[in-house]
Short mmCIF file of C-alpha atoms in Angstrom, two decimals:
data_model
loop_
_atom_site.label_atom_id
_atom_site.label_comp_id
_atom_site.label_asym_id
_atom_site.label_seq_id
_atom_site.Cartn_x
_atom_site.Cartn_y
_atom_site.Cartn_z
CA MET A 920 122.25 -37.01 41.70
CA LEU A 921 119.36 -34.56 41.60
CA GLY A 922 117.01 -37.30 40.46
CA PHE A 923 118.10 -39.49 43.39
CA LEU A 924 117.38 -36.68 45.88
CA VAL A 925 113.95 -36.12 44.35
CA LEU A 926 113.22 -39.85 44.64
CA VAL A 927 114.26 -39.91 48.32
CA ILE A 928 112.09 -36.86 49.07
CA CYS A 929 109.09 -38.41 47.30
CA LEU A 930 109.50 -41.71 49.12
CA SER A 931 109.81 -39.89 52.45
CA ALA A 932 106.68 -37.87 51.75
CA ALA A 933 104.78 -41.00 50.71
CA SER A 934 105.88 -42.77 53.90
CA SER A 935 104.84 -39.77 56.02
CA ASN A 936 101.45 -39.60 54.31
CA SER A 937 101.00 -43.34 54.77
CA LEU A 938 101.78 -43.02 58.48
CA GLU A 939 99.41 -40.09 58.87
CA ALA A 940 96.70 -42.03 57.06
CA ARG A 941 97.16 -45.04 59.32
CA VAL A 942 97.04 -42.92 62.48
CA GLU A 943 93.93 -41.17 61.21
CA GLN A 944 92.31 -44.51 60.39
CA LEU A 945 93.20 -45.96 63.80
CA THR A 946 91.83 -42.90 65.55
CA GLU A 947 88.59 -43.16 63.59
CA LEU A 948 88.28 -46.87 64.39
CA SER A 949 88.91 -46.21 68.08
CA TYR A 950 86.08 -43.66 68.03
CA ARG A 951 83.75 -46.41 66.84
CA SER A 952 85.06 -49.01 69.28
CA PRO A 953 87.82 -48.53 71.89
CA VAL A 954 89.11 -52.05 71.09
CA ILE A 955 89.91 -52.43 67.38
CA LYS A 956 89.34 -55.89 65.93
CA LEU A 957 92.28 -56.97 63.79
CA ASP A 958 92.25 -59.42 60.93
CA GLU A 959 95.21 -60.40 58.73
CA ASP A 960 94.99 -57.25 56.57
CA LYS A 961 94.63 -54.82 59.47
CA TYR A 962 97.41 -56.57 61.41
CA ARG A 963 99.72 -56.19 58.41
CA SER A 964 98.72 -52.55 57.88
CA PHE A 965 98.73 -51.25 61.46
CA ILE A 966 101.42 -53.38 63.11
CA ARG A 967 103.80 -54.86 60.55
CA THR A 968 103.99 -51.75 58.35
CA MET A 969 106.73 -49.34 59.34
CA PRO A 970 107.37 -46.65 60.37
CA ARG A 971 105.07 -46.21 63.37
CA ASN A 972 104.84 -43.39 65.88
CA TYR A 973 102.26 -45.22 68.00
CA SER A 974 102.20 -48.33 70.17
CA MET A 975 99.69 -51.14 69.85
CA ILE A 976 98.43 -53.12 72.84
CA VAL A 977 97.01 -56.32 71.38
CA MET A 978 95.08 -59.05 73.17
CA PHE A 979 95.17 -62.46 71.50
CA THR A 980 92.18 -64.46 72.64
CA ALA A 981 89.69 -67.21 71.81
CA LEU A 982 86.16 -66.09 72.62
CA ALA A 983 84.14 -68.69 70.72
CA PRO A 984 82.15 -70.96 73.09
CA ASN A 985 83.57 -74.10 71.47
CA ARG A 986 87.07 -73.00 72.54
CA GLN A 987 86.01 -73.39 76.21
CA CYS A 988 88.28 -70.61 77.40
CA LYS A 989 86.53 -69.18 80.46
CA ILE A 990 89.37 -66.86 81.43
CA CYS A 991 89.34 -65.40 77.91
CA LYS A 992 85.94 -63.80 78.45
CA GLU A 993 86.92 -62.36 81.83
CA ALA A 994 90.24 -61.06 80.51
CA HIS A 995 88.51 -59.57 77.46
CA ASN A 996 86.02 -57.70 79.64
CA GLU A 997 88.87 -56.24 81.70
CA PHE A 998 90.70 -55.30 78.49
CA ILE A 999 87.60 -53.48 77.22
CA THR A 1000 87.33 -51.61 80.53
CA LEU A 1001 90.94 -50.46 80.16
CA ALA A 1002 90.49 -49.44 76.52
CA LYS A 1003 87.32 -47.47 77.31
CA SER A 1004 89.06 -45.73 80.20
CA HIS A 1005 91.79 -44.63 77.79
CA ARG A 1006 89.49 -43.71 74.93
CA TYR A 1007 87.03 -41.62 76.97
CA SER A 1008 89.56 -39.92 79.24
CA ARG A 1009 90.31 -36.23 78.90
CA THR A 1010 93.99 -37.03 78.40
CA PHE A 1011 93.40 -39.36 75.42
CA ASP A 1012 96.10 -39.26 72.77
CA ASN A 1013 96.98 -41.37 69.77
CA ARG A 1014 100.27 -42.73 71.09
CA VAL A 1015 98.58 -45.98 72.14
CA PHE A 1016 95.79 -47.98 70.55
CA PHE A 1017 94.10 -51.11 71.87
CA SER A 1018 93.16 -54.01 69.63
CA VAL A 1019 92.18 -57.67 69.78
CA VAL A 1020 92.89 -60.71 67.60
CA ASP A 1021 90.49 -63.63 67.96
CA TYR A 1022 91.83 -67.05 67.09
CA ASP A 1023 88.87 -67.88 64.86
CA GLY A 1024 89.52 -64.80 62.76
CA GLY A 1025 93.31 -64.66 62.96
CA ALA A 1026 94.75 -68.16 63.31
CA SER A 1027 97.55 -67.27 60.91
CA ILE A 1028 98.61 -64.40 63.18
CA PHE A 1029 98.75 -66.79 66.14
CA GLN A 1030 100.96 -69.11 64.09
CA ARG A 1031 103.24 -66.31 62.94
CA LEU A 1032 103.80 -65.19 66.54
CA LYS A 1033 104.06 -68.82 67.75
CA LEU A 1034 101.25 -68.37 70.26
CA THR A 1035 99.85 -71.66 71.53
CA SER A 1036 97.56 -70.43 74.31
CA ALA A 1037 95.17 -67.61 75.11
CA PRO A 1038 94.70 -65.01 76.38
CA VAL A 1039 97.99 -63.26 75.62
CA VAL A 1040 98.59 -59.50 75.74
CA LEU A 1041 101.50 -58.09 73.72
CA HIS A 1042 102.91 -54.61 73.32
CA PHE A 1043 104.12 -53.61 69.86
CA PRO A 1044 106.34 -50.57 70.46
CA ALA A 1045 106.44 -47.53 68.21
CA SER A 1046 110.05 -48.26 67.29
CA GLY A 1047 112.46 -51.13 67.71
CA LYS A 1048 111.82 -54.81 68.22
CA ARG A 1049 109.64 -56.34 70.89
CA LYS A 1050 111.39 -57.39 74.09
CA ALA A 1051 110.53 -60.04 76.65
CA GLU A 1052 108.96 -57.32 78.83
CA ASP A 1053 106.51 -56.53 76.02
CA LYS A 1054 104.53 -59.65 76.91
CA PHE A 1055 102.16 -59.12 79.82
CA ASP A 1056 102.66 -61.75 82.55
CA ILE A 1057 99.08 -62.80 83.29
CA GLU A 1058 100.06 -65.55 85.73
CA ARG A 1059 102.01 -63.16 87.94
CA ARG A 1060 100.00 -59.95 87.55
CA GLY A 1061 96.46 -61.22 86.98
CA ILE A 1062 93.92 -59.97 84.46
CA ALA A 1063 92.56 -56.89 86.24
CA ALA A 1064 92.44 -53.72 84.13
CA GLU A 1065 94.46 -51.86 86.77
CA ALA A 1066 97.32 -54.36 86.46
CA VAL A 1067 97.37 -54.07 82.67
CA ALA A 1068 97.25 -50.25 82.93
CA LYS A 1069 100.34 -50.29 85.15
CA TRP A 1070 102.15 -52.47 82.61
CA VAL A 1071 101.09 -50.18 79.74
CA LYS A 1072 102.59 -47.24 81.63
CA GLU A 1073 105.85 -49.15 82.07
CA ARG A 1074 106.08 -50.00 78.36
CA SER A 1075 104.70 -46.87 76.68
CA GLU A 1076 104.78 -44.15 79.38
CA VAL A 1077 101.08 -43.55 78.78
CA VAL A 1078 99.17 -43.15 82.05
CA ILE A 1079 95.64 -44.57 82.07
CA GLU A 1080 93.28 -44.13 84.99
CA VAL A 1081 90.90 -47.08 85.00
CA ILE A 1082 87.29 -45.99 85.30
CA ARG A 1083 84.77 -48.71 86.02
CA PRO A 1084 81.00 -48.47 85.62
CA PRO A 1085 79.05 -48.09 88.88
CA ASN A 1086 78.69 -51.33 90.81
CA TYR A 1087 75.59 -51.37 93.00
CA THR A 1088 76.20 -54.88 94.38
CA ASN A 1089 77.86 -53.66 97.57
CA ALA A 1090 75.12 -51.09 98.17
CA ILE A 1091 72.42 -53.76 97.71
CA LEU A 1092 74.21 -56.18 100.04
CA LEU A 1093 74.59 -53.43 102.63
CA GLY A 1094 70.88 -52.63 102.35
CA VAL A 1095 69.95 -56.29 102.79
CA PHE A 1096 72.25 -56.54 105.81
CA LEU A 1097 70.79 -53.42 107.43
CA PHE A 1098 67.26 -54.68 106.71
CA ALA A 1099 68.08 -58.04 108.35
CA VAL A 1100 69.62 -56.33 111.38
CA SER A 1101 66.64 -53.96 111.71
CA GLY A 1102 64.19 -56.87 111.42
CA THR A 1103 66.10 -58.85 114.05
CA LEU A 1104 66.10 -55.90 116.44
CA LEU A 1105 62.36 -55.41 115.95
CA ILE A 1106 61.63 -59.08 116.64
CA LYS A 1107 64.12 -59.30 119.51
CA GLY A 1108 63.48 -55.78 120.72
CA ASN A 1109 63.15 -56.73 124.37
CA SER A 1110 65.97 -59.24 124.39
CA LEU A 1111 69.41 -58.50 122.99
CA ASP A 1112 71.18 -61.17 124.97
CA PHE A 1113 72.14 -62.95 121.78
CA LEU A 1114 74.58 -60.12 121.06
CA TYR A 1115 76.54 -61.12 124.15
CA LYS A 1116 76.83 -64.82 123.29
CA TRP A 1117 80.45 -65.52 122.50
CA LYS A 1118 79.65 -68.46 120.21
CA TYR A 1119 78.02 -66.18 117.62
CA TRP A 1120 81.05 -63.92 117.53
CA ALA A 1121 83.44 -66.89 117.50
CA ILE A 1122 81.69 -68.44 114.48
CA THR A 1123 81.66 -65.08 112.66
CA ALA A 1124 85.37 -64.56 113.39
CA MET A 1125 86.22 -68.05 112.15
CA PHE A 1126 84.35 -67.53 108.86
CA ILE A 1127 86.22 -64.26 108.28
CA MET A 1128 89.52 -65.91 109.18
CA PHE A 1129 88.96 -68.85 106.81
CA ALA A 1130 87.99 -66.47 103.99
CA MET A 1131 91.08 -64.31 104.45
CA THR A 1132 93.57 -67.17 104.90
CA SER A 1133 92.19 -68.95 101.81
CA GLY A 1134 93.14 -66.00 99.58
CA GLN A 1135 89.76 -64.35 98.97
CA MET A 1136 91.18 -60.84 99.15
CA TRP A 1137 94.02 -61.72 96.76
CA LEU A 1138 91.50 -63.19 94.30
CA HIS A 1139 89.31 -60.09 94.55
CA ILE A 1140 92.29 -57.84 93.72
CA ARG A 1141 93.73 -60.00 90.92
CA GLY A 1142 90.45 -61.06 89.31
CA ALA A 1143 91.54 -64.70 89.00
CA PRO A 1144 89.39 -67.24 87.09
CA PHE A 1145 87.32 -69.92 88.83
CA ALA A 1146 89.28 -72.79 87.23
CA HIS A 1147 91.18 -73.66 84.06
CA VAL A 1148 90.03 -75.96 81.26
CA ASP A 1149 92.71 -77.44 79.02
CA ARG A 1150 91.37 -77.14 75.47
CA ALA A 1151 93.50 -80.04 74.22
CA SER A 1152 92.56 -82.65 76.82
CA GLY A 1153 89.35 -81.13 78.21
CA ARG A 1154 90.71 -81.56 81.72
CA THR A 1155 89.64 -79.04 84.35
CA SER A 1156 92.25 -77.84 86.85
CA PHE A 1157 90.99 -76.46 90.15
CA ILE A 1158 94.47 -75.93 91.64
CA HIS A 1159 97.03 -73.78 89.86
CA GLY A 1160 100.46 -75.37 89.52
CA SER A 1161 102.34 -72.18 90.33
CA SER A 1162 102.96 -70.48 93.65
CA ASN A 1163 102.35 -67.07 92.01
CA MET A 1164 98.75 -67.73 90.99
CA MET A 1165 95.62 -69.43 92.30
CA PHE A 1166 92.06 -70.14 91.19
CA VAL A 1167 88.80 -69.28 92.96
CA ALA A 1168 87.99 -72.99 93.32
CA GLU A 1169 91.38 -73.48 94.94
CA SER A 1170 90.55 -70.92 97.63
CA TYR A 1171 87.32 -72.80 98.42
CA ILE A 1172 89.27 -76.05 98.77
CA VAL A 1173 91.80 -74.41 101.12
CA ALA A 1174 89.01 -72.82 103.20
CA VAL A 1175 87.18 -76.16 103.61
CA VAL A 1176 90.43 -77.97 104.52
CA ASN A 1177 91.34 -75.30 107.09
CA GLY A 1178 87.83 -75.46 108.51
CA ALA A 1179 87.98 -79.24 108.84
CA ILE A 1180 91.34 -79.05 110.63
CA ALA A 1181 89.99 -76.42 113.02
CA PHE A 1182 86.86 -78.52 113.69
CA GLY A 1183 89.08 -81.50 114.46
CA PHE A 1184 91.03 -79.52 117.04
CA ILE A 1185 87.77 -78.30 118.58
CA LEU A 1186 86.55 -81.90 118.96
CA MET A 1187 89.82 -82.96 120.60
CA ALA A 1188 89.73 -79.94 122.93
CA ASP A 1189 86.10 -80.51 123.98
CA ALA A 1190 86.36 -84.28 124.48
CA PRO A 1191 88.07 -84.20 127.96
CA LYS A 1192 85.62 -81.61 129.35
CA ASP A 1193 83.04 -84.26 130.16
CA PRO A 1194 84.83 -87.51 131.12
CA ASN A 1195 81.51 -89.17 132.03
CA ASN A 1196 80.24 -88.81 128.48
CA PRO A 1197 80.67 -92.19 126.73
CA ASN A 1198 81.11 -90.40 123.41
CA SER A 1199 84.12 -88.40 124.58
CA LYS A 1200 86.70 -90.82 123.28
CA TYR A 1201 84.93 -91.05 119.92
CA MET A 1202 85.03 -87.25 119.73
CA ALA A 1203 88.75 -87.30 120.42
CA TYR A 1204 89.43 -90.05 117.88
CA GLY A 1205 87.24 -88.36 115.29
CA GLY A 1206 88.95 -85.02 115.84
CA LEU A 1207 92.36 -86.64 115.53
CA ALA A 1208 91.33 -88.39 112.30
CA LEU A 1209 90.06 -85.08 110.83
CA VAL A 1210 93.29 -83.28 111.69
CA VAL A 1211 95.57 -86.00 110.32
CA PHE A 1212 93.58 -86.55 107.10
CA PHE A 1213 92.94 -82.91 106.15
CA PHE A 1214 96.43 -81.79 107.18
CA SER A 1215 97.71 -84.44 104.74
CA VAL A 1216 95.44 -82.92 102.07
CA LEU A 1217 96.82 -79.46 102.87
CA LEU A 1218 100.41 -80.69 102.47
CA ALA A 1219 99.47 -82.39 99.19
CA VAL A 1220 98.00 -79.13 97.83
CA PHE A 1221 101.14 -77.30 98.94
CA ARG A 1222 103.31 -79.82 97.09
CA LEU A 1223 101.28 -79.24 93.91
CA LYS A 1224 102.24 -75.58 94.03
CA HIS A 1225 105.80 -76.10 95.29
CA ARG A 1226 107.14 -79.16 93.47
CA SER A 1227 110.34 -79.32 95.53
CA TYR A 1228 108.54 -79.42 98.91
CA PRO A 1229 109.72 -82.69 100.50
CA TYR A 1230 107.22 -83.31 103.33
CA SER A 1231 103.99 -85.29 103.41
CA LEU A 1232 101.87 -87.15 105.96
CA LEU A 1233 99.45 -89.80 104.68
CA PHE A 1234 99.86 -89.17 100.94
#
């Protein structure tokens, strides 16, 4: 009996030392790089080996150019931003570590977890089995570091404030805008009548309206990719098949379609203003054709995102 107790104590001590060694090694690796690259051996040591008193946030990706995964690069950059924000924060602790598995260096890990696409972000909890909620929903939440940080808080109770490097793009654009306005005022110093022309303001308002109604603000917040390339078939999709997600190219398509419909209505509205103009009826017919055709396109795009939508016009 005494020998059995001694054996249990020794095994417990060995397990404790092994855990402490793993945490120390993970901490050291995170000092070198906030995102730890995992291969088969490190995956087995840091994730599959129990017990653990830390959580692992792992991104499974395919960054090689021949994989043609454009969203993988964008998602990886956001993941690095999140990991750096955690690593260099004053509240850093070793309850959560961030790591990445690339398909070209960990295909067997992809197969073991039955992952058939990338990128995928999984949470390996400190104790217990993974649940459905431990897989980050990229389609619904997007790839922005802030969205992943919110999910990490939900799964591990670790709060991470995302800190991004300074972005001078907005300041440069503002400077260019002010320079253009100042130059215009200098050239047109004695005549500011153009500021009172309603057409300029109408065109500006329409551009803003088309940008907002096409989803530009949503895309800016979510950090959506431009399009999606299917690695198996090589086919490029510009319109996302779900109502919870969209691509940048899709917003451009919607903006152009909305603009064409609006232009068609403008032609129909302006045609009767000058009945003596022989081109009036052609303006009306052309406007009607634009509205009917592009409204049909708009309904077709809507049906791609909502498969059960029953209505259509021309096609």
